[in-house]
mmCIF file of C-alpha atoms in Angstrom:
data_model
loop_
_atom_site.group_PDB
_atom_site.id
_atom_site.type_symbol
_atom_site.label_atom_id
_atom_site.label_comp_id
_atom_site.label_asym_id
_atom_site.label_seq_id
_atom_site.Cartn_x
_atom_site.Cartn_y
_atom_site.Cartn_z
ATOM 1 C CA MET A 11 55.547 76.283 48.104
ATOM 2 C CA ASP A 12 54.229 73.637 50.440
ATOM 3 C CA LEU A 13 53.724 70.843 48.168
ATOM 4 C CA SER A 14 50.530 69.477 50.187
ATOM 5 C CA LEU A 15 48.424 72.531 48.237
ATOM 6 C CA ILE A 16 48.771 70.621 44.929
ATOM 7 C CA PRO A 17 45.641 68.132 45.345
ATOM 8 C CA LYS A 18 46.192 64.636 44.837
ATOM 9 C CA LEU A 19 49.651 65.047 45.267
ATOM 10 C CA LYS A 20 51.382 61.825 46.797
ATOM 11 C CA HIS A 21 54.363 60.721 48.658
ATOM 12 C CA THR A 22 54.888 64.800 49.467
ATOM 13 C CA LYS A 23 56.315 63.907 53.008
ATOM 14 C CA SER A 24 59.410 61.618 51.233
ATOM 15 C CA SER A 25 62.581 63.555 50.730
ATOM 16 C CA ASN A 26 62.780 63.201 47.081
ATOM 17 C CA PHE A 27 62.092 65.486 44.087
ATOM 18 C CA PHE A 28 58.864 65.850 42.778
ATOM 19 C CA LEU A 29 58.376 65.086 39.296
ATOM 20 C CA LEU A 30 55.704 67.431 36.519
ATOM 21 C CA ALA A 31 55.932 64.272 33.345
ATOM 22 C CA GLY A 32 53.708 62.859 30.469
ATOM 23 C CA PRO A 33 53.486 63.761 27.056
ATOM 24 C CA CYS A 34 54.038 66.994 25.722
ATOM 25 C CA ALA A 35 50.461 67.311 23.688
ATOM 26 C CA ILE A 36 47.406 65.403 24.517
ATOM 27 C CA GLU A 37 47.286 63.246 21.241
ATOM 28 C CA GLY A 38 44.129 60.963 22.493
ATOM 29 C CA GLU A 39 42.599 59.214 24.891
ATOM 30 C CA GLU A 40 44.422 55.781 24.635
ATOM 31 C CA MET A 41 47.971 57.385 24.492
ATOM 32 C CA ALA A 42 47.614 59.640 27.879
ATOM 33 C CA LEU A 43 46.050 56.937 29.924
ATOM 34 C CA LYS A 44 48.687 54.180 29.021
ATOM 35 C CA ILE A 45 51.539 56.876 29.596
ATOM 36 C CA ALA A 46 49.933 58.234 32.828
ATOM 37 C CA GLU A 47 49.727 54.481 34.295
ATOM 38 C CA ARG A 48 53.034 53.610 33.458
ATOM 39 C CA ILE A 49 54.219 56.924 35.127
ATOM 40 C CA VAL A 50 52.199 56.486 38.032
ATOM 41 C CA LYS A 51 53.376 52.910 39.060
ATOM 42 C CA ILE A 52 57.139 54.025 38.518
ATOM 43 C CA THR A 53 56.536 57.253 40.878
ATOM 44 C CA ASP A 54 54.755 54.847 43.516
ATOM 45 C CA LYS A 55 57.580 52.244 43.347
ATOM 46 C CA LEU A 56 59.607 55.299 44.031
ATOM 47 C CA GLU A 57 57.829 57.558 46.291
ATOM 48 C CA ILE A 58 57.927 60.576 44.021
ATOM 49 C CA PRO A 59 55.376 63.130 44.227
ATOM 50 C CA PHE A 60 53.962 63.139 40.742
ATOM 51 C CA VAL A 61 51.525 65.707 38.567
ATOM 52 C CA PHE A 62 50.854 64.467 35.151
ATOM 53 C CA LYS A 63 51.364 66.811 32.304
ATOM 54 C CA GLY A 64 49.676 67.239 29.087
ATOM 55 C CA SER A 65 49.302 70.187 26.699
ATOM 56 C CA PHE A 66 45.328 70.737 25.590
ATOM 57 C CA LYS A 67 46.342 73.009 22.742
ATOM 58 C CA LYS A 68 49.622 73.587 21.550
ATOM 59 C CA ALA A 69 49.337 77.257 20.462
ATOM 60 C CA ASN A 70 53.138 78.053 19.737
ATOM 61 C CA ARG A 71 54.426 76.098 16.812
ATOM 62 C CA SER A 72 56.929 76.886 13.856
ATOM 63 C CA ARG A 73 54.921 76.600 11.220
ATOM 64 C CA ILE A 74 51.457 76.740 10.164
ATOM 65 C CA ASP A 75 50.564 72.873 9.453
ATOM 66 C CA SER A 76 52.262 71.834 12.852
ATOM 67 C CA PHE A 77 50.335 70.065 15.057
ATOM 68 C CA THR A 78 48.319 71.716 17.603
ATOM 69 C CA GLY A 79 45.702 69.689 19.500
ATOM 70 C CA ILE A 80 42.017 67.612 19.417
ATOM 71 C CA GLY A 81 40.296 70.259 20.348
ATOM 72 C CA ASP A 82 40.557 72.054 23.481
ATOM 73 C CA GLU A 83 37.447 70.215 25.677
ATOM 74 C CA LYS A 84 38.042 67.132 24.638
ATOM 75 C CA ALA A 85 42.237 67.626 25.702
ATOM 76 C CA LEU A 86 40.688 69.070 28.942
ATOM 77 C CA LYS A 87 38.680 65.880 29.100
ATOM 78 C CA ILE A 88 41.051 63.458 28.750
ATOM 79 C CA LEU A 89 43.378 65.295 31.684
ATOM 80 C CA GLU A 90 40.590 65.257 33.779
ATOM 81 C CA LYS A 91 40.094 61.764 33.320
ATOM 82 C CA VAL A 92 43.723 60.817 33.914
ATOM 83 C CA SER A 93 42.995 62.455 36.895
ATOM 84 C CA ASN A 94 40.169 60.817 38.220
ATOM 85 C CA THR A 95 41.895 57.258 36.566
ATOM 86 C CA PHE A 96 44.848 57.373 38.669
ATOM 87 C CA ASP A 97 44.011 59.963 41.969
ATOM 88 C CA VAL A 98 46.647 62.395 40.212
ATOM 89 C CA PRO A 99 47.126 66.240 39.920
ATOM 90 C CA THR A 100 47.716 67.570 36.540
ATOM 91 C CA VAL A 101 49.188 70.302 34.712
ATOM 92 C CA THR A 102 48.245 72.126 31.205
ATOM 93 C CA ASP A 103 49.586 75.186 29.723
ATOM 94 C CA ILE A 104 47.146 78.496 28.629
ATOM 95 C CA HIS A 105 47.911 80.585 26.613
ATOM 96 C CA GLN A 106 45.547 83.633 26.552
ATOM 97 C CA GLU A 107 43.461 84.941 29.569
ATOM 98 C CA SER A 108 40.057 83.472 28.612
ATOM 99 C CA ASP A 109 41.985 79.720 28.770
ATOM 100 C CA ALA A 110 42.524 80.412 32.448
ATOM 101 C CA ALA A 111 39.149 79.596 33.760
ATOM 102 C CA MET A 112 38.639 76.922 31.098
ATOM 103 C CA ALA A 113 41.291 75.094 32.152
ATOM 104 C CA ALA A 114 40.853 75.522 35.813
ATOM 105 C CA ALA A 115 38.128 73.402 35.691
ATOM 106 C CA TYR A 116 39.724 70.348 34.594
ATOM 107 C CA VAL A 117 43.294 70.410 35.959
ATOM 108 C CA ASP A 118 45.050 71.513 38.756
ATOM 109 C CA VAL A 119 47.820 73.704 37.937
ATOM 110 C CA LEU A 120 48.311 76.295 35.347
ATOM 111 C CA GLN A 121 51.686 76.475 33.371
ATOM 112 C CA ILE A 122 52.452 79.615 31.554
ATOM 113 C CA PRO A 123 54.603 79.224 28.858
ATOM 114 C CA ALA A 124 57.984 80.454 28.850
ATOM 115 C CA PHE A 125 57.479 83.085 25.617
ATOM 116 C CA LEU A 126 54.407 84.543 27.521
ATOM 117 C CA VAL A 127 55.705 84.588 30.900
ATOM 118 C CA ARG A 128 55.883 88.330 30.535
ATOM 119 C CA GLN A 129 52.741 88.925 29.943
ATOM 120 C CA THR A 130 50.333 90.847 33.161
ATOM 121 C CA ASP A 131 47.244 89.919 32.173
ATOM 122 C CA LEU A 132 47.569 86.238 31.761
ATOM 123 C CA LEU A 133 49.909 86.005 34.746
ATOM 124 C CA VAL A 134 46.569 87.169 36.430
ATOM 125 C CA ALA A 135 44.159 85.436 34.735
ATOM 126 C CA ALA A 136 45.950 82.572 36.116
ATOM 127 C CA ALA A 137 46.153 83.564 39.477
ATOM 128 C CA ASP A 138 42.824 84.605 39.931
ATOM 129 C CA THR A 139 41.518 80.867 39.514
ATOM 130 C CA GLY A 140 43.557 79.536 42.425
ATOM 131 C CA LYS A 141 45.077 76.961 41.575
ATOM 132 C CA VAL A 142 49.083 76.563 41.547
ATOM 133 C CA VAL A 143 50.833 78.126 39.192
ATOM 134 C CA ASN A 144 53.768 77.226 37.092
ATOM 135 C CA LEU A 145 55.831 80.057 35.718
ATOM 136 C CA LYS A 146 58.636 78.427 32.818
ATOM 137 C CA LYS A 147 61.236 81.046 32.734
ATOM 138 C CA GLY A 148 61.743 82.904 29.506
ATOM 139 C CA GLN A 149 64.946 81.586 27.560
ATOM 140 C CA PHE A 150 65.824 85.214 27.283
ATOM 141 C CA MET A 151 65.668 86.168 30.806
ATOM 142 C CA SER A 152 67.552 86.203 33.531
ATOM 143 C CA PRO A 153 67.209 83.647 36.736
ATOM 144 C CA GLU A 154 66.747 87.144 38.880
ATOM 145 C CA SER A 155 64.166 88.689 36.271
ATOM 146 C CA MET A 156 61.828 85.811 37.498
ATOM 147 C CA GLN A 157 61.382 87.135 40.676
ATOM 148 C CA HIS A 158 58.666 89.764 39.451
ATOM 149 C CA ALA A 159 57.017 87.218 37.353
ATOM 150 C CA ALA A 160 56.780 85.061 40.794
ATOM 151 C CA GLN A 161 55.377 88.474 42.448
ATOM 152 C CA LYS A 162 52.849 89.162 40.181
ATOM 153 C CA ILE A 163 51.038 85.954 41.173
ATOM 154 C CA LYS A 164 51.454 86.584 44.753
ATOM 155 C CA ASP A 165 50.538 90.477 44.205
ATOM 156 C CA SER A 166 47.339 88.514 42.436
ATOM 157 C CA GLY A 167 46.605 87.098 46.145
ATOM 158 C CA ASN A 168 47.720 83.845 45.050
ATOM 159 C CA ASP A 169 50.918 82.529 46.797
ATOM 160 C CA LYS A 170 51.038 78.923 45.325
ATOM 161 C CA VAL A 171 53.064 79.302 42.467
ATOM 162 C CA MET A 172 56.637 78.038 41.172
ATOM 163 C CA ILE A 173 59.345 78.477 38.368
ATOM 164 C CA THR A 174 60.780 76.130 36.332
ATOM 165 C CA ASP A 175 63.971 76.577 34.011
ATOM 166 C CA ARG A 176 63.774 75.725 30.569
ATOM 167 C CA GLY A 177 67.481 76.421 29.501
ATOM 168 C CA THR A 178 68.667 79.866 27.894
ATOM 169 C CA MET A 179 69.016 80.657 24.299
ATOM 170 C CA PHE A 180 72.761 80.112 23.281
ATOM 171 C CA GLY A 181 72.924 81.524 19.822
ATOM 172 C CA TYR A 182 69.909 80.908 17.832
ATOM 173 C CA GLN A 183 69.529 77.112 17.676
ATOM 174 C CA ASP A 184 70.586 75.856 20.621
ATOM 175 C CA LEU A 185 70.179 76.276 24.475
ATOM 176 C CA ILE A 186 72.222 75.648 27.519
ATOM 177 C CA VAL A 187 71.347 75.341 31.140
ATOM 178 C CA ASP A 188 72.924 77.800 33.616
ATOM 179 C CA PHE A 189 72.885 76.339 37.224
ATOM 180 C CA ARG A 190 73.782 79.243 38.906
ATOM 181 C CA GLY A 191 70.233 80.307 38.980
ATOM 182 C CA ILE A 192 68.459 77.396 40.159
ATOM 183 C CA PRO A 193 69.502 78.707 44.217
ATOM 184 C CA THR A 194 68.534 82.121 42.889
ATOM 185 C CA MET A 195 65.216 81.280 41.639
ATOM 186 C CA ARG A 196 64.534 79.042 44.850
ATOM 187 C CA ARG A 197 64.445 82.234 46.929
ATOM 188 C CA TYR A 198 61.249 83.252 44.833
ATOM 189 C CA ALA A 199 59.782 79.980 44.610
ATOM 190 C CA SER A 200 60.081 75.967 43.889
ATOM 191 C CA THR A 201 62.075 75.560 41.261
ATOM 192 C CA VAL A 202 61.400 72.950 38.769
ATOM 193 C CA LEU A 203 64.486 72.071 36.081
ATOM 194 C CA ASP A 204 62.770 71.056 32.665
ATOM 195 C CA VAL A 205 65.132 68.693 31.476
ATOM 196 C CA THR A 206 63.475 67.635 27.857
ATOM 197 C CA HIS A 207 62.857 71.356 27.069
ATOM 198 C CA SER A 208 66.288 72.226 28.224
ATOM 199 C CA LEU A 209 67.710 70.041 25.335
ATOM 200 C CA GLN A 210 66.363 71.860 22.435
ATOM 201 C CA GLN A 211 67.965 72.929 19.789
ATOM 202 C CA PRO A 212 64.839 75.938 18.229
ATOM 203 C CA ASN A 213 64.849 77.744 14.953
ATOM 204 C CA GLN A 214 65.398 74.718 12.810
ATOM 205 C CA SER A 215 65.292 76.074 9.152
ATOM 206 C CA SER A 216 62.735 72.876 8.420
ATOM 207 C CA GLY A 217 60.599 74.385 10.818
ATOM 208 C CA VAL A 218 60.884 71.562 13.113
ATOM 209 C CA THR A 219 62.513 71.613 16.436
ATOM 210 C CA GLY A 220 65.472 69.577 17.253
ATOM 211 C CA GLY A 221 66.672 68.119 20.383
ATOM 212 C CA ARG A 222 69.307 65.927 22.035
ATOM 213 C CA PRO A 223 67.381 63.489 23.754
ATOM 214 C CA GLU A 224 70.638 61.714 24.675
ATOM 215 C CA MET A 225 71.492 64.483 27.818
ATOM 216 C CA ILE A 226 68.622 63.872 29.295
ATOM 217 C CA GLU A 227 70.134 62.175 32.011
ATOM 218 C CA THR A 228 73.510 64.598 32.378
ATOM 219 C CA ILE A 229 71.431 67.526 32.576
ATOM 220 C CA ALA A 230 68.964 65.938 35.145
ATOM 221 C CA ARG A 231 71.599 64.389 37.370
ATOM 222 C CA ALA A 232 73.222 68.236 37.737
ATOM 223 C CA GLY A 233 69.917 69.487 38.734
ATOM 224 C CA ILE A 234 69.650 67.159 41.434
ATOM 225 C CA VAL A 235 73.165 67.775 42.454
ATOM 226 C CA ASN A 236 71.819 71.221 42.862
ATOM 227 C CA ASN A 237 68.976 70.866 44.521
ATOM 228 C CA VAL A 238 66.365 71.347 42.320
ATOM 229 C CA ASP A 239 62.747 70.806 43.932
ATOM 230 C CA GLY A 240 61.114 69.247 40.886
ATOM 231 C CA LEU A 241 62.014 68.006 37.234
ATOM 232 C CA PHE A 242 60.164 68.467 34.490
ATOM 233 C CA ILE A 243 60.471 65.874 31.915
ATOM 234 C CA GLU A 244 58.212 64.805 28.622
ATOM 235 C CA THR A 245 57.951 61.270 27.764
ATOM 236 C CA HIS A 246 56.276 59.120 25.258
ATOM 237 C CA PHE A 247 56.514 55.459 24.510
ATOM 238 C CA ASP A 248 57.097 56.324 20.775
ATOM 239 C CA PRO A 249 59.387 59.858 20.887
ATOM 240 C CA SER A 250 59.571 59.022 16.974
ATOM 241 C CA THR A 251 55.951 59.375 16.141
ATOM 242 C CA ALA A 252 54.471 61.911 18.665
ATOM 243 C CA LYS A 253 53.067 64.831 17.224
ATOM 244 C CA SER A 254 54.779 67.204 19.117
ATOM 245 C CA ASP A 255 58.223 67.832 20.538
ATOM 246 C CA GLY A 256 59.228 64.240 19.724
ATOM 247 C CA ALA A 257 62.898 65.047 18.894
ATOM 248 C CA ASN A 258 63.575 65.842 22.911
ATOM 249 C CA MET A 259 61.727 63.565 24.427
ATOM 250 C CA LEU A 260 62.521 60.874 26.776
ATOM 251 C CA ASP A 261 61.507 57.530 25.589
ATOM 252 C CA LEU A 262 58.950 55.523 28.135
ATOM 253 C CA GLU A 263 61.175 52.250 28.169
ATOM 254 C CA LEU A 264 64.020 54.968 30.009
ATOM 255 C CA LEU A 265 61.946 56.574 32.929
ATOM 256 C CA GLU A 266 62.190 53.985 35.576
ATOM 257 C CA GLY A 267 65.892 53.424 35.228
ATOM 258 C CA LEU A 268 66.504 57.277 35.125
ATOM 259 C CA LEU A 269 64.051 57.908 37.837
ATOM 260 C CA THR A 270 65.759 54.810 39.896
ATOM 261 C CA ARG A 271 69.328 56.483 39.546
ATOM 262 C CA LEU A 272 68.242 60.316 40.380
ATOM 263 C CA VAL A 273 66.552 59.545 43.735
ATOM 264 C CA LYS A 274 69.997 57.190 44.685
ATOM 265 C CA ILE A 275 71.791 60.581 44.055
ATOM 266 C CA ARG A 276 69.168 62.852 46.109
ATOM 267 C CA LYS A 277 69.525 60.451 48.971
ATOM 268 C CA THR A 278 73.090 60.724 48.322
ATOM 269 C CA ILE A 279 72.676 64.841 48.435
ATOM 270 C CA ASN A 280 70.110 64.877 51.116
ATOM 271 C CA GLN A 281 72.993 63.907 53.755
ATOM 272 C CA PHE A 282 75.120 66.671 52.936
#
């Protein structure tokens, strides 16, 4: 996909990977603006095309008492404010057909969660908005099967589609990344590696998903070496207090160093 099709996206002429990054969920305006400001400064310095990520609602939770959001319209308006304040595009998840048009009024990219990527009506609703659609690969799906999800978007008259790999189930409580899938999925659409969700440890008896954030750089480096088009990284200034997915998030203080090293690796890879 031509990155210039994403409104407000900067540095599209650079040879860098692009980045979808931000908190798992929008917890409030102050936190969203604080995180966005820091990432914008880093990505402008490194000339990385950047899309701010934040879920306006977390519909897929293990327990009924888990945090789901601060209110749909309130969170979407915060995403809009982030976009207007920092002149960056934004991406958020949708979970049902009615979410598509609602979210599309505020954000630039609609994301289909991995558990929902086979839901045809949801994909068609997202495609019909004319927005860029990011399809998360189901943890239960092969890379090859994602061609059909991408084709649903294209057959709905929207060629602005990308695929994100967020790991594959390995037993009941772990995920692995099969890097053979990256060149396969790149045949169907621009491909993103979701570094942080790939390190989740789901289905814990506590009902709270675990993670291995110490492996973030390992997975990210491998993705860059294997020519992934973009990276997806959830980050927070205090992951221990994040209301969703804190166990696998990257501490915001570590982001600049990580991205600096990844840019150097990409520059080296681009020579071959």
